Amino acid sequence: MPQFPEGFLWGAATAAHQIEGNNVNSNWWVHENEPGTTIVEPSGDAADSYHRYREDIALLAELGLNSYRFSIEWARIEPERGMLSRASVDHYRRMVDACHEFGLEPIVTLMHFTVPRWFEREGFWRASDAADLFARYTELALPVVESGVRYVCTINEPNIAAMLAGGEDAANLVAYGLPRPDLGVADALLESHRRSREVLSQVPGIKSGWTIATQAFEAADEPGAEEKRREIGYSAEDWYLENAAGDDFIGVQAYTRNIVGPEGIRPPADDVEKTLTGWEFFPPAAGIGVRAAWELSGHVPVMVTENGIATQDDSRRIEYTRGALEGLLECIDDGVTLLGYQHWSALDNYEWASGFAPTFGLIAWDRETFARTPKPSARWLGEVAKSNALT
Ligand code: GCO
């Protein structure tokens, strides 16, 4: 039976804005509630995990997982520029404590797309002091990670954030077309990441890295396609993987593949199986992303920080995850240092511009009572975690 390495971190991932509810000081809350927005529905109470986090953490532990990746919200910790909310810092400390109490390794993300509304208003990642402000936020958040956190993800998917900030409509992200990244923003994100890592290095033993959306770009068998793949691949992915060199770890977030023709990225063919986000059902994405990260970073240890599918058919989620894990076992076999696998997502979540319809969760919840119900896939992944092997 193929085994995963000892101490492998089996978990599920979430992001604050997508599950907490009422994240009213964040930039996304503003956009969701703007008249004429293209975002299909507001996040509202989301899964109310801000109040129900203990129950969620206890449930993940009970299922058999040994880690939980969640994000802390800058907009709560610093709701106005320069204003520290000690109550919010305490809240996230209690989340870390709850993880320890139930035996889960907490993996904390400092910024998962959302920023305080004041930060966006004052120039967003294009502001000349963006990296200073992110470094200062990291300092404000230190009490959270000092309370026994080993893994910190500074910035979630800077490669997608650079596209979002490129002035493109957020809805584009959930369609296939990837907008061109804003390279000025990419530089600011890299500087912010590095400054944040510097602050975090004050905490003994802490490991920090950023998490990259890997896209498994594949050239169509046509003249000019390979050249286009290289061009798109470099600015949308490779640059970020290369710039992880020297970090303590690198996060890989993989979902699907993208076929590139000479004209650019193509929507998936009509005859392939698609998930609720319209992406091709493609389990090898995780292994492809992990290999790319390992090679391009110059062998920085890798953690799969997100991988999953949006589906109403939970048996497809199990099939997808099994396929992804088979690919990861091959990576391990080939000598890649793989630290863990965080499934996206623990709970059905607010999928940004697409609202609540694309269900990525291992755990469902009732829209009125918030009662949690683990799906069969949650139990399946828990069993895999407990045996540390694919049976
Ligand atoms: C992202 C995020 C998550 C998404 C997930 C599914 O990639 O956009 O990290 O917030 O919900 O990837 O699309």
Short mmCIF file of C-alpha atoms and ligand atoms in Angstrom, two decimals:
data_model
loop_
_atom_site.label_atom_id
_atom_site.label_comp_id
_atom_site.label_asym_id
_atom_site.label_seq_id
_atom_site.Cartn_x
_atom_site.Cartn_y
_atom_site.Cartn_z
CA MET A 1 0.00 0.00 0.00
CA PRO A 2 1.60 3.31 -1.05
CA GLN A 3 2.31 5.36 2.06
CA PHE A 4 2.66 9.12 2.45
CA PRO A 5 5.66 10.46 4.38
CA GLU A 6 5.55 10.44 8.17
CA GLY A 7 4.05 13.62 9.60
CA PHE A 8 2.23 14.39 6.36
CA LEU A 9 -0.23 17.26 6.93
CA TRP A 10 -3.70 16.09 5.95
CA GLY A 11 -6.19 18.89 6.08
CA ALA A 12 -8.73 21.14 4.49
CA ALA A 13 -8.47 24.81 3.62
CA THR A 14 -10.74 27.82 3.91
CA ALA A 15 -10.46 31.58 3.53
CA ALA A 16 -11.94 34.02 6.03
CA HIS A 17 -14.14 36.00 3.65
CA GLN A 18 -15.54 32.86 2.08
CA ILE A 19 -16.88 31.32 5.29
CA GLU A 20 -16.85 33.77 8.22
CA GLY A 21 -19.71 36.05 7.29
CA ASN A 22 -20.14 39.80 7.82
CA ASN A 23 -16.62 40.78 6.89
CA VAL A 24 -17.94 44.30 6.53
CA ASN A 25 -14.68 46.23 6.51
CA SER A 26 -13.19 44.35 3.57
CA ASN A 27 -12.99 45.58 -0.01
CA TRP A 28 -14.97 42.60 -1.29
CA TRP A 29 -17.90 43.40 0.97
CA VAL A 30 -17.96 46.85 -0.63
CA HIS A 31 -17.97 45.42 -4.16
CA GLU A 32 -20.53 42.72 -3.42
CA ASN A 33 -22.98 45.33 -2.26
CA GLU A 34 -22.36 47.99 -4.89
CA PRO A 35 -25.30 48.80 -7.17
CA GLY A 36 -24.80 47.19 -10.57
CA THR A 37 -22.14 44.75 -9.37
CA THR A 38 -21.46 41.68 -11.54
CA ILE A 39 -20.95 39.60 -8.37
CA VAL A 40 -23.98 37.33 -8.33
CA GLU A 41 -24.79 37.59 -4.62
CA PRO A 42 -23.30 39.08 -1.44
CA SER A 43 -21.48 36.93 1.14
CA GLY A 44 -23.76 38.02 4.00
CA ASP A 45 -23.50 35.58 6.90
CA ALA A 46 -21.61 33.09 4.69
CA ALA A 47 -21.20 29.88 6.75
CA ASP A 48 -21.04 31.89 10.01
CA SER A 49 -17.71 30.27 10.74
CA TYR A 50 -16.63 33.42 12.58
CA HIS A 51 -18.84 32.16 15.39
CA ARG A 52 -18.84 28.43 14.61
CA TYR A 53 -15.09 27.89 14.16
CA ARG A 54 -14.81 25.62 17.20
CA GLU A 55 -17.45 23.32 15.82
CA ASP A 56 -15.73 23.33 12.41
CA ILE A 57 -12.33 22.58 13.87
CA ALA A 58 -13.72 19.83 16.11
CA LEU A 59 -15.47 18.27 13.09
CA LEU A 60 -12.30 18.23 10.96
CA ALA A 61 -10.44 16.53 13.80
CA GLU A 62 -13.22 14.01 14.32
CA LEU A 63 -13.11 13.13 10.62
CA GLY A 64 -9.44 12.17 11.01
CA LEU A 65 -7.62 15.17 9.54
CA ASN A 66 -4.57 16.50 11.36
CA SER A 67 -4.37 20.10 10.09
CA TYR A 68 -6.49 23.09 9.11
CA ARG A 69 -5.51 25.90 6.76
CA PHE A 70 -7.48 29.08 7.43
CA SER A 71 -6.91 32.77 6.83
CA ILE A 72 -6.99 35.70 9.19
CA GLU A 73 -8.62 38.89 7.99
CA TRP A 74 -6.58 42.08 7.68
CA ALA A 75 -9.83 44.09 7.52
CA ARG A 76 -10.78 42.83 10.97
CA ILE A 77 -7.34 43.22 12.56
CA GLU A 78 -6.82 46.73 11.13
CA PRO A 79 -10.34 47.98 10.30
CA GLU A 80 -9.13 51.56 9.82
CA ARG A 81 -5.63 52.56 8.83
CA GLY A 82 -3.44 52.39 11.93
CA MET A 83 -6.25 51.10 14.18
CA LEU A 84 -5.53 47.74 15.82
CA SER A 85 -8.49 45.57 16.85
CA ARG A 86 -7.19 43.58 19.81
CA ALA A 87 -10.49 41.74 19.97
CA SER A 88 -9.96 40.43 16.42
CA VAL A 89 -6.39 39.37 17.18
CA ASP A 90 -7.75 37.52 20.24
CA HIS A 91 -10.38 35.87 18.08
CA TYR A 92 -7.75 34.40 15.76
CA ARG A 93 -5.60 33.39 18.72
CA ARG A 94 -8.57 31.43 20.00
CA MET A 95 -8.80 29.72 16.62
CA VAL A 96 -5.16 28.66 16.88
CA ASP A 97 -5.81 27.47 20.44
CA ALA A 98 -8.83 25.47 19.26
CA CYS A 99 -6.70 23.79 16.61
CA HIS A 100 -4.21 22.73 19.26
CA GLU A 101 -6.97 21.61 21.60
CA PHE A 102 -8.41 19.30 18.94
CA GLY A 103 -5.03 18.15 17.66
CA LEU A 104 -4.92 20.00 14.34
CA GLU A 105 -1.81 21.74 13.01
CA PRO A 106 -2.90 25.32 12.21
CA ILE A 107 -1.70 26.66 8.85
CA VAL A 108 -2.40 30.38 8.78
CA THR A 109 -2.77 32.58 5.68
CA LEU A 110 -2.26 36.30 6.28
CA MET A 111 -3.97 37.58 3.12
CA HIS A 112 -6.42 35.53 1.08
CA PHE A 113 -7.44 38.07 -1.62
CA THR A 114 -9.41 40.43 0.62
CA VAL A 115 -7.91 43.64 2.02
CA PRO A 116 -9.34 46.39 4.24
CA ARG A 117 -11.50 48.87 2.37
CA TRP A 118 -9.15 51.70 3.35
CA PHE A 119 -6.21 49.87 1.77
CA GLU A 120 -8.00 49.56 -1.56
CA ARG A 121 -9.22 53.16 -1.38
CA GLU A 122 -5.70 54.42 -0.79
CA GLY A 123 -4.19 52.81 -3.87
CA PHE A 124 -4.36 49.05 -3.23
CA TRP A 125 -1.19 47.17 -4.30
CA ARG A 126 -0.23 50.14 -6.48
CA ALA A 127 0.22 52.43 -3.47
CA SER A 128 3.88 53.33 -2.98
CA ASP A 129 3.70 52.20 0.68
CA ALA A 130 1.78 48.94 0.03
CA ALA A 131 4.66 46.72 1.20
CA ASP A 132 5.20 48.86 4.33
CA LEU A 133 1.52 48.53 5.17
CA PHE A 134 1.56 44.76 4.65
CA ALA A 135 4.69 44.42 6.80
CA ARG A 136 3.00 46.47 9.53
CA TYR A 137 -0.11 44.29 9.32
CA THR A 138 2.15 41.23 9.70
CA GLU A 139 3.52 42.80 12.91
CA LEU A 140 -0.02 43.36 14.18
CA ALA A 141 -0.81 39.71 13.45
CA LEU A 142 2.31 38.35 15.20
CA PRO A 143 0.48 37.46 18.44
CA VAL A 144 -1.69 35.08 16.40
CA VAL A 145 1.20 33.19 14.85
CA GLU A 146 3.37 33.37 17.98
CA SER A 147 0.85 31.25 19.79
CA GLY A 148 2.15 28.06 18.21
CA VAL A 149 1.79 28.30 14.44
CA ARG A 150 4.49 26.57 12.35
CA TYR A 151 3.31 27.34 8.82
CA VAL A 152 2.32 30.78 7.60
CA CYS A 153 1.20 31.55 4.06
CA THR A 154 1.86 35.25 3.49
CA ILE A 155 -0.09 35.98 0.31
CA ASN A 156 -2.61 33.66 -1.32
CA GLU A 157 -2.29 33.34 -5.09
CA PRO A 158 -0.36 36.54 -5.81
CA ASN A 159 -0.54 35.50 -9.47
CA ILE A 160 -4.33 35.73 -9.41
CA ALA A 161 -4.27 38.84 -7.21
CA ALA A 162 -2.08 40.57 -9.81
CA MET A 163 -4.71 39.80 -12.45
CA LEU A 164 -7.55 40.94 -10.21
CA ALA A 165 -5.74 44.19 -9.54
CA GLY A 166 -5.06 44.52 -13.25
CA GLY A 167 -8.39 46.32 -13.39
CA GLU A 168 -10.20 43.37 -14.94
CA ASP A 169 -13.65 42.45 -13.84
CA ALA A 170 -13.44 39.88 -11.04
CA ALA A 171 -16.00 37.73 -12.83
CA ASN A 172 -13.34 37.02 -15.46
CA LEU A 173 -11.53 34.95 -12.93
CA VAL A 174 -14.21 32.35 -12.77
CA ALA A 175 -14.52 32.25 -16.53
CA TYR A 176 -11.64 30.63 -18.38
CA GLY A 177 -9.86 33.65 -19.76
CA LEU A 178 -6.99 34.77 -17.60
CA PRO A 179 -6.57 38.55 -17.75
CA ARG A 180 -3.03 39.87 -18.16
CA PRO A 181 -1.31 40.31 -14.82
CA ASP A 182 -0.36 43.84 -13.78
CA LEU A 183 3.41 43.51 -13.47
CA GLY A 184 3.72 46.54 -11.18
CA VAL A 185 1.30 44.84 -8.83
CA ALA A 186 3.24 41.57 -9.11
CA ASP A 187 6.40 43.39 -7.98
CA ALA A 188 4.54 45.01 -5.08
CA LEU A 189 3.19 41.64 -4.01
CA LEU A 190 6.65 40.11 -4.11
CA GLU A 191 8.07 42.95 -2.03
CA SER A 192 5.16 42.61 0.41
CA HIS A 193 5.77 38.88 0.67
CA ARG A 194 9.47 39.39 1.38
CA ARG A 195 8.90 42.11 3.96
CA SER A 196 6.28 39.97 5.65
CA ARG A 197 8.68 37.01 5.77
CA GLU A 198 11.27 39.25 7.39
CA VAL A 199 8.82 40.19 10.14
CA LEU A 200 7.80 36.55 10.60
CA SER A 201 11.42 35.45 10.91
CA GLN A 202 11.43 37.02 14.40
CA VAL A 203 9.34 34.06 15.52
CA PRO A 204 11.61 31.07 16.19
CA GLY A 205 10.81 27.99 14.14
CA ILE A 206 8.18 29.60 11.94
CA LYS A 207 8.09 28.60 8.27
CA SER A 208 6.66 30.99 5.71
CA GLY A 209 5.93 30.94 2.02
CA TRP A 210 3.42 32.10 -0.56
CA THR A 211 0.82 29.98 -2.33
CA ILE A 212 0.57 29.94 -6.10
CA ALA A 213 -2.37 29.02 -8.36
CA THR A 214 -0.77 26.55 -10.74
CA GLN A 215 -2.57 26.24 -14.06
CA ALA A 216 -1.10 23.19 -15.85
CA PHE A 217 -0.74 25.11 -19.11
CA GLU A 218 -0.52 22.72 -22.04
CA ALA A 219 0.26 23.71 -25.62
CA ALA A 220 -2.17 22.57 -28.30
CA ASP A 221 -0.57 20.61 -31.12
CA GLU A 222 -0.44 23.62 -33.46
CA PRO A 223 2.26 25.98 -34.73
CA GLY A 224 2.80 28.90 -32.37
CA ALA A 225 1.04 27.23 -29.43
CA GLU A 226 4.20 26.27 -27.52
CA GLU A 227 5.54 29.81 -27.80
CA LYS A 228 2.27 31.22 -26.50
CA ARG A 229 2.24 28.70 -23.64
CA ARG A 230 5.71 29.81 -22.57
CA GLU A 231 4.72 33.47 -22.71
CA ILE A 232 1.51 33.03 -20.70
CA GLY A 233 3.05 30.46 -18.36
CA TYR A 234 5.94 32.72 -17.42
CA SER A 235 3.98 35.80 -16.40
CA ALA A 236 1.00 33.94 -14.91
CA GLU A 237 2.87 31.25 -12.96
CA ASP A 238 6.57 30.52 -13.46
CA TRP A 239 7.78 33.94 -12.27
CA TYR A 240 6.01 33.38 -8.94
CA LEU A 241 7.38 29.86 -8.52
CA GLU A 242 10.91 31.02 -9.30
CA ASN A 243 10.61 33.82 -6.77
CA ALA A 244 9.84 31.31 -4.04
CA ALA A 245 13.48 30.23 -4.13
CA GLY A 246 14.90 30.54 -0.62
CA ASP A 247 11.46 30.46 1.06
CA ASP A 248 10.73 27.82 3.73
CA PHE A 249 8.01 26.21 1.66
CA ILE A 250 5.79 26.91 -1.34
CA GLY A 251 2.04 26.37 -1.59
CA VAL A 252 0.52 24.83 -4.71
CA GLN A 253 -3.16 25.39 -5.51
CA ALA A 254 -4.22 23.26 -8.41
CA TYR A 255 -7.63 22.53 -9.91
CA THR A 256 -7.54 21.99 -13.65
CA ARG A 257 -5.45 22.35 -16.80
CA ASN A 258 -5.46 25.04 -19.46
CA ILE A 259 -4.92 24.29 -23.13
CA VAL A 260 -3.11 27.11 -24.90
CA GLY A 261 -3.46 27.68 -28.64
CA PRO A 262 -1.48 30.23 -30.68
CA GLU A 263 -4.29 32.71 -29.92
CA GLY A 264 -4.24 32.12 -26.13
CA ILE A 265 -6.03 30.02 -23.52
CA ARG A 266 -8.92 27.96 -24.83
CA PRO A 267 -12.11 27.07 -23.02
CA PRO A 268 -12.32 23.32 -22.28
CA ALA A 269 -13.54 21.21 -25.20
CA ASP A 270 -17.25 20.40 -25.33
CA ASP A 271 -16.76 16.71 -24.76
CA VAL A 272 -14.73 16.84 -21.52
CA GLU A 273 -16.30 16.48 -18.07
CA LYS A 274 -16.64 19.88 -16.40
CA THR A 275 -17.17 20.93 -12.80
CA LEU A 276 -19.61 23.56 -11.54
CA THR A 277 -17.05 26.29 -12.18
CA GLY A 278 -16.84 25.22 -15.85
CA TRP A 279 -13.33 23.84 -15.40
CA GLU A 280 -12.22 20.53 -16.87
CA PHE A 281 -12.29 17.63 -14.39
CA PHE A 282 -8.56 16.96 -14.37
CA PRO A 283 -7.09 15.18 -11.31
CA PRO A 284 -3.45 15.22 -12.57
CA ALA A 285 -3.40 19.03 -12.02
CA ALA A 286 -2.05 18.67 -8.45
CA GLY A 287 0.95 16.53 -9.42
CA ILE A 288 1.76 18.80 -12.37
CA GLY A 289 1.64 21.88 -10.12
CA VAL A 290 3.78 20.26 -7.45
CA ARG A 291 6.49 19.25 -9.94
CA ALA A 292 6.54 22.75 -11.46
CA ALA A 293 6.85 24.35 -8.03
CA TRP A 294 9.59 21.97 -6.91
CA GLU A 295 11.67 22.43 -10.07
CA LEU A 296 11.24 26.17 -10.63
CA SER A 297 11.82 27.12 -6.99
CA GLY A 298 15.04 25.12 -6.91
CA HIS A 299 13.66 22.39 -4.64
CA VAL A 300 11.79 24.33 -1.98
CA PRO A 301 9.55 21.94 0.05
CA VAL A 302 6.03 21.96 -1.37
CA MET A 303 2.64 21.86 0.30
CA VAL A 304 -0.58 21.41 -1.65
CA THR A 305 -2.49 24.25 -0.02
CA GLU A 306 -5.61 23.88 -2.21
CA ASN A 307 -7.04 21.20 -4.49
CA GLY A 308 -10.62 20.18 -5.10
CA ILE A 309 -13.69 20.53 -7.32
CA ALA A 310 -17.06 22.25 -7.22
CA THR A 311 -19.68 19.55 -7.72
CA GLN A 312 -23.09 18.40 -6.54
CA ASP A 313 -22.02 14.81 -7.12
CA ASP A 314 -19.86 14.00 -4.12
CA SER A 315 -18.68 10.70 -5.63
CA ARG A 316 -16.87 12.75 -8.32
CA ARG A 317 -15.13 14.68 -5.53
CA ILE A 318 -13.80 11.40 -4.16
CA GLU A 319 -12.69 10.26 -7.62
CA TYR A 320 -11.00 13.60 -8.29
CA THR A 321 -9.19 13.57 -4.96
CA ARG A 322 -8.09 9.97 -5.34
CA GLY A 323 -6.64 10.83 -8.76
CA ALA A 324 -4.89 13.89 -7.37
CA LEU A 325 -3.37 11.88 -4.50
CA GLU A 326 -2.11 9.21 -6.91
CA GLY A 327 -0.26 11.95 -8.78
CA LEU A 328 1.20 13.23 -5.51
CA LEU A 329 2.46 9.77 -4.57
CA GLU A 330 4.35 9.69 -7.86
CA CYS A 331 5.93 13.07 -7.03
CA ILE A 332 7.02 11.75 -3.63
CA ASP A 333 8.40 8.65 -5.32
CA ASP A 334 10.44 10.88 -7.60
CA GLY A 335 12.00 12.62 -4.62
CA VAL A 336 9.86 15.74 -4.20
CA THR A 337 9.63 16.93 -0.58
CA LEU A 338 5.88 17.16 -0.07
CA LEU A 339 4.71 18.45 3.31
CA GLY A 340 0.99 17.99 3.08
CA TYR A 341 -2.34 18.11 1.28
CA GLN A 342 -5.01 20.67 2.14
CA HIS A 343 -8.26 19.97 0.34
CA TRP A 344 -10.27 22.94 -0.93
CA SER A 345 -12.51 23.27 0.84
CA ALA A 346 -13.51 22.29 4.36
CA LEU A 347 -16.95 23.86 3.94
CA ASP A 348 -19.10 24.81 1.00
CA ASN A 349 -18.07 28.41 0.58
CA TYR A 350 -18.74 31.78 -0.94
CA GLU A 351 -17.05 31.42 -4.31
CA TRP A 352 -16.39 35.12 -4.90
CA ALA A 353 -18.14 36.48 -7.99
CA SER A 354 -20.04 33.19 -8.46
CA GLY A 355 -21.71 33.29 -5.05
CA PHE A 356 -22.67 30.12 -3.18
CA ALA A 357 -23.63 27.89 -6.13
CA PRO A 358 -20.25 26.19 -6.82
CA THR A 359 -19.99 23.81 -3.88
CA PHE A 360 -16.37 22.90 -3.12
CA GLY A 361 -16.93 21.65 0.43
CA LEU A 362 -16.26 18.39 2.18
CA ILE A 363 -18.88 19.62 4.61
CA ALA A 364 -22.30 21.04 3.67
CA TRP A 365 -24.26 23.45 5.87
CA ASP A 366 -27.86 24.57 6.05
CA ARG A 367 -28.47 28.09 4.74
CA GLU A 368 -30.90 28.85 7.56
CA THR A 369 -29.68 26.95 10.62
CA PHE A 370 -25.99 26.70 9.61
CA ALA A 371 -26.06 23.05 10.77
CA ARG A 372 -23.02 21.20 9.38
CA THR A 373 -23.27 17.87 7.52
CA PRO A 374 -20.08 16.10 6.43
CA LYS A 375 -20.33 14.58 2.95
CA PRO A 376 -19.09 11.04 2.18
CA SER A 377 -15.95 12.62 0.67
CA ALA A 378 -15.11 14.11 4.08
CA ARG A 379 -15.26 10.68 5.71
CA TRP A 380 -13.28 9.18 2.84
CA LEU A 381 -10.49 11.77 3.12
CA GLY A 382 -10.48 11.32 6.90
CA GLU A 383 -9.86 7.59 6.44
CA VAL A 384 -7.04 8.26 3.97
CA ALA A 385 -5.54 10.68 6.51
CA LYS A 386 -5.78 8.20 9.36
CA SER A 387 -4.06 5.44 7.40
CA ASN A 388 -1.63 7.93 5.77
CA ALA A 389 -2.07 5.88 2.61
CA LEU A 390 -4.32 5.47 -0.41
CA THR A 391 -6.19 2.23 0.08
C1 GCO B 1 -8.85 30.89 -5.40
C2 GCO B 1 -8.85 30.76 -3.93
C3 GCO B 1 -10.07 30.17 -3.38
C4 GCO B 1 -11.12 29.66 -4.33
C5 GCO B 1 -10.75 28.33 -4.91
C6 GCO B 1 -11.79 27.78 -5.87
O1 GCO B 1 -8.14 30.15 -6.05
O2 GCO B 1 -9.59 31.70 -5.93
O3 GCO B 1 -7.71 30.50 -3.29
O4 GCO B 1 -10.50 31.26 -2.66
O5 GCO B 1 -12.34 29.58 -3.70
O6 GCO B 1 -9.56 28.42 -5.60
O7 GCO B 1 -11.93 28.60 -6.97
#
